[in-house]
Coordinates of C-alpha atoms and ligand atoms in Angstrom, one line a residue:
X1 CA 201.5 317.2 -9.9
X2 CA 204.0 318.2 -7.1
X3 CA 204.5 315.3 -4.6
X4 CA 203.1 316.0 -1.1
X5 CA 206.2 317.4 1.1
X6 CA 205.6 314.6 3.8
X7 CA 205.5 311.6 1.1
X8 CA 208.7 312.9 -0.3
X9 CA 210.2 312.7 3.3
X10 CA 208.4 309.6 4.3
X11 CA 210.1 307.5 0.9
X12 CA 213.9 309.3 1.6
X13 CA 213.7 308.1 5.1
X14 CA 212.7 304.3 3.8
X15 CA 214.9 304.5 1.3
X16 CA 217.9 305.0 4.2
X17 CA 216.6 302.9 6.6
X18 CA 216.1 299.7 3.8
X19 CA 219.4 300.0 2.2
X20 CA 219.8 296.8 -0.5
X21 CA 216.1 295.7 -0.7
X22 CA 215.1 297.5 -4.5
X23 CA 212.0 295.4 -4.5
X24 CA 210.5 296.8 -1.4
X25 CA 211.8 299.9 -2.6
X26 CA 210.3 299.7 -6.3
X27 CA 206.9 298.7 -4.1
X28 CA 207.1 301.6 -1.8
X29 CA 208.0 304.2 -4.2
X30 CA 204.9 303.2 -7.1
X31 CA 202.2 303.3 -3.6
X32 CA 203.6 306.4 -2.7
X33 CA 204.0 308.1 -5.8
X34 CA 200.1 308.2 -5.6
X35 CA 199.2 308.9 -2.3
X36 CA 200.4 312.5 -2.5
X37 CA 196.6 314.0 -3.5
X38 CA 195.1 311.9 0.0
X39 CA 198.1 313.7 2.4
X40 CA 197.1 317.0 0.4
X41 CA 193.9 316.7 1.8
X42 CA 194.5 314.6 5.2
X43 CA 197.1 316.7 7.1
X44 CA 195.6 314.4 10.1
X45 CA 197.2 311.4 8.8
X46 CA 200.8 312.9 8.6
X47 CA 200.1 314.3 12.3
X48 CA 199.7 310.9 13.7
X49 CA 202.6 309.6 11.4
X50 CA 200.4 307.5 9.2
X51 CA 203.1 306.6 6.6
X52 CA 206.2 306.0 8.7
X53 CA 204.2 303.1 10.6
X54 CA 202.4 301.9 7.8
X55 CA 206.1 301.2 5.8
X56 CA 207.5 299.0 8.8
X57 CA 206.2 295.0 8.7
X58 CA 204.7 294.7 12.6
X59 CA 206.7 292.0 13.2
X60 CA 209.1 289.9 10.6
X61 CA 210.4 286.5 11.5
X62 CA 213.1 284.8 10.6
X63 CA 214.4 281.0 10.9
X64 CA 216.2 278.5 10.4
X65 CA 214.6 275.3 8.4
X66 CA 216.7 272.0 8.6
X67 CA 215.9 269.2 6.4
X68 CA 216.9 265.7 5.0
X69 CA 216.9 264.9 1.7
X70 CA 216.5 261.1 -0.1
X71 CA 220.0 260.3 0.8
X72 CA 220.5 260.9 4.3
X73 CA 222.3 264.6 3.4
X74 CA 221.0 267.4 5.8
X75 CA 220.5 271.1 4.2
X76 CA 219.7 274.2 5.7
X77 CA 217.1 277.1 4.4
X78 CA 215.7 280.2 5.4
X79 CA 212.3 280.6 6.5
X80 CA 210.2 284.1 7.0
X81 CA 206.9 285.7 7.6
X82 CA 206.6 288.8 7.2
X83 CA 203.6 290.3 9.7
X84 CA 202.9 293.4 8.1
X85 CA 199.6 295.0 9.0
X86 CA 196.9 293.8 11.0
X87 CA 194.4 297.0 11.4
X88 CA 191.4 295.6 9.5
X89 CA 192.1 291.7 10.2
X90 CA 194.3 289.2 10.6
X91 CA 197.7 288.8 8.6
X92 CA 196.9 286.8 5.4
X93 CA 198.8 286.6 2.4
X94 CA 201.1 283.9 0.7
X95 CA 204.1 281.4 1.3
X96 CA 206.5 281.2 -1.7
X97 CA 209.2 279.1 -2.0
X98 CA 212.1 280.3 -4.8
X99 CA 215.4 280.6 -4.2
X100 CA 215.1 284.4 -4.7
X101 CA 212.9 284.8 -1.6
X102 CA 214.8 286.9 0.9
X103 CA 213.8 290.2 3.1
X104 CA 213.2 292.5 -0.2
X105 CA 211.0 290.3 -2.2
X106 CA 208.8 289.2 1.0
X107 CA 208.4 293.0 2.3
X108 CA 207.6 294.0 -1.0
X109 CA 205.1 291.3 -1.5
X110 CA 203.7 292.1 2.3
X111 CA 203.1 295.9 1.9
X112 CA 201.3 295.1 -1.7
X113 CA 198.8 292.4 0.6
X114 CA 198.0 295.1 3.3
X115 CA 196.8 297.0 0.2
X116 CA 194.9 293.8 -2.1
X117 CA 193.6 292.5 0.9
X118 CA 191.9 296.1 1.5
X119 CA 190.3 296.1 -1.8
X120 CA 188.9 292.7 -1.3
X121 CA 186.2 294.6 1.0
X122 CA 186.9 291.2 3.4
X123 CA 188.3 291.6 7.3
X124 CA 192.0 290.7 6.1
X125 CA 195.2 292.1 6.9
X126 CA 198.3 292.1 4.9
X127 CA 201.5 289.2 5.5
X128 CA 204.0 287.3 3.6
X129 CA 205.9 284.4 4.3
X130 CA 208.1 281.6 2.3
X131 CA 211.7 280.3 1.8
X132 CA 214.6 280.1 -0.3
X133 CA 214.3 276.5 -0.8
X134 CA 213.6 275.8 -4.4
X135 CA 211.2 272.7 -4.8
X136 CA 212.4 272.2 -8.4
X137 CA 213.6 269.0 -8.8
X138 CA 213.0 268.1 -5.5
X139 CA 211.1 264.1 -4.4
X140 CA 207.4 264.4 -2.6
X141 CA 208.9 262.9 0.3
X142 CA 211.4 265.9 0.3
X143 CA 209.0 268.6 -0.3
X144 CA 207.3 266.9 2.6
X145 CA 210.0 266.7 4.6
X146 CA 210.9 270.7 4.1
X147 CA 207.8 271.7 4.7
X148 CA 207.2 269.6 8.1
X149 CA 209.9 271.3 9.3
X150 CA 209.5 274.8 8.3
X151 CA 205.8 274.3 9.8
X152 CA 207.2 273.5 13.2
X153 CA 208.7 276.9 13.6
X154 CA 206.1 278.8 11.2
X155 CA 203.1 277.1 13.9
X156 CA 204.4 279.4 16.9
X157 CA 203.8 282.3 15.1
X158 CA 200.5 282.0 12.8
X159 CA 196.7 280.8 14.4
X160 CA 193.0 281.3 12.3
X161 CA 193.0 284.4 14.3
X162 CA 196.5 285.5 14.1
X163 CA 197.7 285.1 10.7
X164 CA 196.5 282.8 7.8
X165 CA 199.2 282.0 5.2
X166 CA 198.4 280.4 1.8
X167 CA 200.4 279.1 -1.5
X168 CA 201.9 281.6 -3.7
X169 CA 205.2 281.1 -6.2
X170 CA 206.2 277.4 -5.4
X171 CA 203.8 276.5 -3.0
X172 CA 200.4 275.0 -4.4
X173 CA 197.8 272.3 -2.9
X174 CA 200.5 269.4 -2.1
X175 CA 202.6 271.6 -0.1
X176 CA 199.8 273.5 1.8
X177 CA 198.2 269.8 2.2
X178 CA 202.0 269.1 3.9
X179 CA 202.1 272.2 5.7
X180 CA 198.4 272.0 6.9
X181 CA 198.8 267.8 8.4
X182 CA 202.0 269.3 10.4
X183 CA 200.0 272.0 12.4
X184 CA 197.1 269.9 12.8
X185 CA 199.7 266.8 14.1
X186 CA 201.5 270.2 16.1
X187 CA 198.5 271.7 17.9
X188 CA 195.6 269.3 17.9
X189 CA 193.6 271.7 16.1
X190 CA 191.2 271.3 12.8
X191 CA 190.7 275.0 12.0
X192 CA 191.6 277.1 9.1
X193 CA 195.3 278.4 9.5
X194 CA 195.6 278.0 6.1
X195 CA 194.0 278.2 2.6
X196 CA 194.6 276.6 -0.5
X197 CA 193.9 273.3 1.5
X198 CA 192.2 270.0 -0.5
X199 CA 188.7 270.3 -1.5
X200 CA 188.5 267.4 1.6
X201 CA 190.0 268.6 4.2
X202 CA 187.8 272.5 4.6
X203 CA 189.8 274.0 0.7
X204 CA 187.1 276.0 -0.9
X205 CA 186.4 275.1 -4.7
X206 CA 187.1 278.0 -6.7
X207 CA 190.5 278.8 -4.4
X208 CA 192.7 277.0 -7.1
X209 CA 191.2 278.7 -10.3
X210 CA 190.4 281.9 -8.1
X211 CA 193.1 284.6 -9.1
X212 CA 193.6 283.7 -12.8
X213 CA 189.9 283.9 -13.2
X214 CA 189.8 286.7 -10.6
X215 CA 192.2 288.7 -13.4
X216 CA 189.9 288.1 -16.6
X217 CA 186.7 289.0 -14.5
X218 CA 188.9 292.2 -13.6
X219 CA 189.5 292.6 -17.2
X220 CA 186.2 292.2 -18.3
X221 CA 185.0 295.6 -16.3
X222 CA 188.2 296.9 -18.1
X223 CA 187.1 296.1 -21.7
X224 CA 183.6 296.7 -21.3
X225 CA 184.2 301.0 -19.9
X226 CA 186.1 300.9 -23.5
X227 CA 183.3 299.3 -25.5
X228 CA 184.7 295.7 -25.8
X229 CA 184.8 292.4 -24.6
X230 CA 187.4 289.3 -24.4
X231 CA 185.8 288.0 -27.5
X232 CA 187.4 287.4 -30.8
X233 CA 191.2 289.2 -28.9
X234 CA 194.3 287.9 -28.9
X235 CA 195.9 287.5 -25.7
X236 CA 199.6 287.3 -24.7
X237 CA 200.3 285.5 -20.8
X238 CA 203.5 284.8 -19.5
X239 CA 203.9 282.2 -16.8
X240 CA 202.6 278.6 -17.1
X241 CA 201.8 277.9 -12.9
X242 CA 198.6 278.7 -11.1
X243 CA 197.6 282.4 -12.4
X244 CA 199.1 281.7 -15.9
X245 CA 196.7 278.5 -16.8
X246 CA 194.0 279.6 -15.4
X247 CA 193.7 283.2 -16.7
X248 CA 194.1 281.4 -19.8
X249 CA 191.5 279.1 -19.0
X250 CA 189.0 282.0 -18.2
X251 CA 190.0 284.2 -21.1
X252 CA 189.6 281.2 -23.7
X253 CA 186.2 280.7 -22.5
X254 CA 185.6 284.3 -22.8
X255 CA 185.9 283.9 -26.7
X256 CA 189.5 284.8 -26.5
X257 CA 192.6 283.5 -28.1
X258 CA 195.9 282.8 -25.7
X259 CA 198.8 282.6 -28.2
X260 CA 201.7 282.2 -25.3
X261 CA 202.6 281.3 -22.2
X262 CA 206.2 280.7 -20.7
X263 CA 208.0 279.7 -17.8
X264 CA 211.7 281.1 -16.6
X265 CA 213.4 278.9 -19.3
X266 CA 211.4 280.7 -22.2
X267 CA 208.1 281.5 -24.0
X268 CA 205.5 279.2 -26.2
X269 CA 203.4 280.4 -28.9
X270 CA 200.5 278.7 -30.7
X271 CA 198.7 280.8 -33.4
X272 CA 195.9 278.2 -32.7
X273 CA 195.4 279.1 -29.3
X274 CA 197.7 277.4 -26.6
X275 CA 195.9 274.1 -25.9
X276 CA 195.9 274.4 -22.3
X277 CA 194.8 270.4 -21.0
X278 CA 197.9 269.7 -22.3
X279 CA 200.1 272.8 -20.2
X280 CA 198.0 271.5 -17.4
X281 CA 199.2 268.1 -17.7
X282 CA 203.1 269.1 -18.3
X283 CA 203.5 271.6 -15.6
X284 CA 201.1 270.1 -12.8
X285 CA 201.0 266.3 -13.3
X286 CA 204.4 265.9 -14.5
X287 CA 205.8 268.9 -13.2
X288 CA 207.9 269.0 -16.5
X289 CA 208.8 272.0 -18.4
X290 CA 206.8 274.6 -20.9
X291 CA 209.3 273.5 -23.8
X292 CA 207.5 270.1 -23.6
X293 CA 204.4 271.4 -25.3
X294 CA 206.3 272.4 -28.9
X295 CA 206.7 267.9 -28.5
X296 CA 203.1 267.6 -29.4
X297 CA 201.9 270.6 -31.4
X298 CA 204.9 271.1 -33.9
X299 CA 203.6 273.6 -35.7
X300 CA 204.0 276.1 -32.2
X301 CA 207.1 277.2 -31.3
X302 CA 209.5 277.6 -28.5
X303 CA 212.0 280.5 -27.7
X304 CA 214.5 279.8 -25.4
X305 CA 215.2 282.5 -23.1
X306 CA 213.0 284.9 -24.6
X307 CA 209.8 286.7 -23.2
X308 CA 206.3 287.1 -25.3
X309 CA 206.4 290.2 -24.7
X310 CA 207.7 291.0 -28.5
X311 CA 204.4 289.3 -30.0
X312 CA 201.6 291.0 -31.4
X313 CA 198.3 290.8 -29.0
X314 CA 195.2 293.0 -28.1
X315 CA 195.5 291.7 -24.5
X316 CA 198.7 291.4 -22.3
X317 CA 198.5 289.4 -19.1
X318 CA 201.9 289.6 -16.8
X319 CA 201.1 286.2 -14.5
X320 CA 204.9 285.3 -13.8
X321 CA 207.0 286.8 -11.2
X322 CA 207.7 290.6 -10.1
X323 CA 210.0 292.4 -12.7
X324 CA 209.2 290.4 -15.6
X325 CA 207.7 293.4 -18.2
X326 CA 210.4 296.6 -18.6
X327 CA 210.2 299.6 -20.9
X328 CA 211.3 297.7 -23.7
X329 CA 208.7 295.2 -23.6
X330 CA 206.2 298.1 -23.2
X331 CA 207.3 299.7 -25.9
X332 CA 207.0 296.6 -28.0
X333 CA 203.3 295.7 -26.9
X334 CA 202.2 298.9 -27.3
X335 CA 203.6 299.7 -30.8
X336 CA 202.6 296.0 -31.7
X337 CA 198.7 297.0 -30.8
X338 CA 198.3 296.0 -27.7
X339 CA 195.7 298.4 -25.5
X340 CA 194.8 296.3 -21.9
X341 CA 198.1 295.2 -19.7
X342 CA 196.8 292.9 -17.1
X343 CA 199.3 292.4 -14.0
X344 CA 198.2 288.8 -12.5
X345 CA 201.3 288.3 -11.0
X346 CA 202.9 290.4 -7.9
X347 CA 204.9 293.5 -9.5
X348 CA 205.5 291.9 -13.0
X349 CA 206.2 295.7 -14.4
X350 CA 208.7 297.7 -13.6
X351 CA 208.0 301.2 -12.9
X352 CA 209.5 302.5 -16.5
X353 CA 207.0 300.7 -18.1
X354 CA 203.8 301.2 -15.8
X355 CA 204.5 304.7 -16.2
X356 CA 205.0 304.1 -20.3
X357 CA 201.5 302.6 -20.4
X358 CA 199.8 305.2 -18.5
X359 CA 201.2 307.9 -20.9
X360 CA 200.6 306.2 -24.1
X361 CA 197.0 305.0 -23.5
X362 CA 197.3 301.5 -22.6
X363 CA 194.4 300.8 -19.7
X364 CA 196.8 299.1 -17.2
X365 CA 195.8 297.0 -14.1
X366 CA 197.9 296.7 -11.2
X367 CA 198.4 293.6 -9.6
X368 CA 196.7 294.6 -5.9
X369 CA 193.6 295.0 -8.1
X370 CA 193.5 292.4 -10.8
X371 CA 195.1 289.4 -8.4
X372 CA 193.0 290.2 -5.6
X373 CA 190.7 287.1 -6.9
X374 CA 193.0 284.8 -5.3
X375 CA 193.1 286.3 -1.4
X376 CA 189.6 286.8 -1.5
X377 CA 188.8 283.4 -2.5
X378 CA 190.5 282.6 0.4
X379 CA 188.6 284.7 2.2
X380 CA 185.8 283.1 1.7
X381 CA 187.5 279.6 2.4
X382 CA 188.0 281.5 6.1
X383 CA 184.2 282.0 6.3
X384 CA 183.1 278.9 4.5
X385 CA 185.8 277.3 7.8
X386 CA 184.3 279.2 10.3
X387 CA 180.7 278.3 9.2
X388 CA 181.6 274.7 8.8
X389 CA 180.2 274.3 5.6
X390 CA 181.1 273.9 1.7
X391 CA 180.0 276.3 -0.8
X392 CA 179.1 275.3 -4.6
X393 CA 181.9 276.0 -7.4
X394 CA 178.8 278.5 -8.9
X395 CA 178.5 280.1 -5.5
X396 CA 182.0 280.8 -4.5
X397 CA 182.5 281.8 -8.6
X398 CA 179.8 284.3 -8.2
X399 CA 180.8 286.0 -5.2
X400 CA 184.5 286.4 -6.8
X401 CA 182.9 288.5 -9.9
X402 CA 180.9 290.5 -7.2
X403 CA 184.7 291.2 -5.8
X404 CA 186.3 292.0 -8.7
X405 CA 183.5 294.1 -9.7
X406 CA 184.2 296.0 -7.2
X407 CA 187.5 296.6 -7.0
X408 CA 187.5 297.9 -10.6
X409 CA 184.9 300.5 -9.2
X410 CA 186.5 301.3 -6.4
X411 CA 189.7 301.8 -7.7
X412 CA 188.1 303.7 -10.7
X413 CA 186.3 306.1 -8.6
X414 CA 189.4 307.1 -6.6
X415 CA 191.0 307.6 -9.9
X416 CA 188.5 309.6 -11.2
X417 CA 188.7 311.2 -7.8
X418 CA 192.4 311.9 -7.4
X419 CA 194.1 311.7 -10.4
X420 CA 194.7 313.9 -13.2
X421 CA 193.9 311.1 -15.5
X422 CA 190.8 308.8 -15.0
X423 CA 192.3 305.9 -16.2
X424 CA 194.9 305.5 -14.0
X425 CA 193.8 302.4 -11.6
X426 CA 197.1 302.1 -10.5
X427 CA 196.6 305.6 -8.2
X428 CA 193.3 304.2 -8.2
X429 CA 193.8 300.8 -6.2
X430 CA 196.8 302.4 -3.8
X431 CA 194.6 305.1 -2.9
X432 CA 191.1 303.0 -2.0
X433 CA 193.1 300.6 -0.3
X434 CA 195.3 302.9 1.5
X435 CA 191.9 304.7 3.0
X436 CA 190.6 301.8 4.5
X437 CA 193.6 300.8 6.3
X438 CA 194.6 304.7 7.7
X439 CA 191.3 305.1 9.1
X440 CA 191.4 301.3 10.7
X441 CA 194.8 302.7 12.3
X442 CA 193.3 305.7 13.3
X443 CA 190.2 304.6 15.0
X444 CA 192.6 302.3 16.9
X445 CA 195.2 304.7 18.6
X446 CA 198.6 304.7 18.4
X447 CA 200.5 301.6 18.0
Ligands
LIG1 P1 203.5 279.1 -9.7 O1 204.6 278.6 -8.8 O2 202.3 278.3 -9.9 O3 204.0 279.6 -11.1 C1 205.0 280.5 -11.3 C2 205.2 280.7 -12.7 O4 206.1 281.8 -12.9 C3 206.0 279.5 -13.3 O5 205.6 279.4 -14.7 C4 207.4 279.9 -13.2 O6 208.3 279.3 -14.1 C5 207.3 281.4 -13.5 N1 208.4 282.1 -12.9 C6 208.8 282.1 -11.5 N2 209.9 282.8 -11.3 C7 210.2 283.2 -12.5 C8 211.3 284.0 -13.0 N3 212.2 284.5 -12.1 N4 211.4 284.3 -14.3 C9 210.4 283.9 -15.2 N5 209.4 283.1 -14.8 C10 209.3 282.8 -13.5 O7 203.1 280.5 -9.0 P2 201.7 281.3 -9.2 O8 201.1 281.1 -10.5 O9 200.9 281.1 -8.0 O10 202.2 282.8 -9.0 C11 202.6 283.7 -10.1 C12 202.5 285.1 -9.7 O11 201.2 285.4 -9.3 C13 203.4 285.5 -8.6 O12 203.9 286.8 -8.7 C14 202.5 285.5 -7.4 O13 203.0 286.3 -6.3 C15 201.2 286.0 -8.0 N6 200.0 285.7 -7.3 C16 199.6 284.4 -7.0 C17 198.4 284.2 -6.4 C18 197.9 282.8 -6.1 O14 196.8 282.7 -5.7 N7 198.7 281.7 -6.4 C19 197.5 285.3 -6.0 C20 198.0 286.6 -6.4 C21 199.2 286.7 -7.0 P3 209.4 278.2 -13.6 O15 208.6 276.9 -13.4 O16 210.4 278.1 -14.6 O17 209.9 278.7 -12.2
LIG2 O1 199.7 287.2 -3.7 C1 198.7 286.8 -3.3 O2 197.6 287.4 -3.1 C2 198.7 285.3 -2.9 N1 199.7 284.6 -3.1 C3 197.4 284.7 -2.3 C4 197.4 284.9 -0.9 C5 196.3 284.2 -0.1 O3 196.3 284.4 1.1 O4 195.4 283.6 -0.7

């Protein structure tokens, strides 16, 4: 299919005016890829410049963070929040702290959120936010101290109504717990600026376990249009934080097997089934490293700087960082027999291999579909903190498979719609969340 003559002028023009950010780039470039069949048949949107505003962040922030570590020496980082679309409701999307965070990764992450948080069907805009600070390694009272500080400066720009960060890569419940006591101590205010907070102070249960489950309930609509279900399947995840575990978690109590998981050191893998009490203790008790779990189980075994992407599995979930799967490991899982790629993580496949899977009959899920649990989970933390009132674990849990049932329709019916081949969720997801957002913009006049 010939691309759209205004999409092919839209990416050349973002490709000059972002020179040096290849992850926004990658980002921009697999969204617009798909939206050519919509601008065939909306000439309105290219006449009110649709795409051109819809590629540049609203606002992006910048600042300095200054912090003191155990022994008195002082060290600077740089903080960001990216503000990228508020049409259909306030920014919301996640802080991560890495030492890789810089303008590229957080713009890519930002336009993918405008686009989840679309899909979620919930009143959320897209943002992104986070530092180069790298908590590995790091005291509590250090982590504290970093993020008290990067919350003074992050508290001028965010607000319930404004924008509503949450945790993402390096940021989990203690630092939102941090982050969360600074802007209350800052503005007075108990309201919900943030999610991801402790179950006792307005956190929502489900939030923690919400995108890793999220991704298997996603998965299940998957397996079920091609006859099958998790049971009895051999799944491959890589990763061993939030997502990782607890798509594990969901898919093991689906009836499946997980044989690995990994972190960025290397992979695990346990023809029993990864015995994941114990992961859970090693990497969020102890904070300690995946290589610790071949200590217990000898019979598993631990590659060093390797990826599981070489094993042979029915099921691949990606739940690590963006970049992390390339045509070689797509070629691998596929010729190894695997048929469902899961993306749980933000961008884990390169382009290469997305395309590879959509040519060679593996049902692929992109990440702004399958991860959506998490955002909308917080979602309904925003609600549950408006309403002033707790929801069950079953009630919250319920409401996320409603979500993610509907996001795999959605994006299948646009698919089915758009695309030359049905399958193909990733057109499928750009294109229903793109709608929603273009005719927000519209309706609003120009800005
Ligand atoms: P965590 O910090 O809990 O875990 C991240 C995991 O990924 C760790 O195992 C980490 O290993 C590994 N990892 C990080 N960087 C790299 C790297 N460069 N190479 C290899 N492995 C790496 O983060 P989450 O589980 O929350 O996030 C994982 C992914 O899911 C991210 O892409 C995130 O954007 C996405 N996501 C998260 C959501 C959430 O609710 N938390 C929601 C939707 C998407 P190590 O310890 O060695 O760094
Ligand atoms: O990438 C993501 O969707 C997240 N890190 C979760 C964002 C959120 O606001 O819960």
């Amino acid at each position: 299919m010939a691309t759209n003559t205004y999409v092919k002028r839209a990416l050349e023009e973002a490709k000059k005016r972002n020179p040096g950010e290849p992850e926004f780039l990658q980002a921009l470039e697999e969204v617009l890829e798909s939206l050519s069949p919509v601008f065939d048949q909306h000439p309105e949107y290219e006449a009110a410049a649709l795409l051109e505003r819809m590629l540049e962040p609203e606002r992006l922030v910048s600042f300095r963070v200054t912090w003191e570590d155990d022994a008195g020496k002082v060290h600077v980082n740089r903080g960001y929040r990216v503000q990228y679309n508020s049409a259909i409701g306030p920014y919301k999307g996640g802080l991560r702290f890495h030492p890789t965070v810089n303008t590229s990764v957080l713009k890519f992450l930002g336009f993918e959120q405008c686009f989840k948080n679309s899909l979620t069907g919930l009143p959320m805009g897209g943002g992104k936010g986070g530092a180069d600070f790298d908590p590995k390694g790091k005291s509590d009272r250090e982590v504290m101290r970093f993020c008290q500080s990067f919350m003074t400066e992050l508290s001028r720009h965010i607000g319930q109504f404004t924008d509503v960060p949450a945790g993402d890569i390096g940021v989990g419940g203690r630092e939102v717990g941090y982050m969360y006591g600074q802007y209350r101590r800052l503005t007075n205010q108990s309201v919900g600026v943030l999610t991801g907070k402790g179950l006792s102070f307005g956190g929502s249960l489900t939030r923690t376990e919400a995108t890793g489950y999220g991704a298997c309930y996603f998965a299940q609509e998957m397996l079920a249009e091609k006859g099958t279900d998790f049971n009895g399947k051999v799944v491959a995840i890589s990763g061993s934080g939030n997502v990782a575990v607890f798509a594990g978690e969901k898919a093991t109590q689906l009836g499946a097997k997980v044989v690995t998981l990994s972190d960025s050191n290397g992979y695990i893998y346990d023809a029993n089934g990864v015995d994941l009490e114990l992961v859970k203790d090693i990497k969020f008790n102890k904070r300690g490293r995946i290589s610790e779990y071949v200590e217990r189980y000898l019979e598993a075994e631990y590659h060093e700087g390797k990826r599981p992407w070489g094993v042979s599995c029915d099921i691949a979930m990606a739940c690590a960082t963006q970049n992390e799967l390339d045509l070689e490991d797509a070629k691998m899982l596929t010729a190894n027999g695997c048929r469902f790629v899961v993306e749980g993580a933000n961008m884990p496949t390169t382009l290469e291999a997305t395309r590879y899977f959509l040519e060679n009959g593996v049902y692929f899920a992109p990440g702004k579909a399958a991860n959506a649990g998490g955002v909308a989970c917080s979602g309904l933390e925003m609600t549950q903190n408006s309403m002033r009132l707790n929801w069950s674990f079953e009630e919250v849990d319920v409401k996320l498979q409603g979500i993610m049932k509907k996001i795999y329709q959605q994006a299948k019916s646009a698919a089915t719609q758009y695309s030359e081949n049905a399958d193909d969720l990733v057109s499928g997801a750009n294109i229903a969340g793109f709608v929603k957002i273009a005719d927000a913009m519209l309706a609003q006049g120009l800005y």
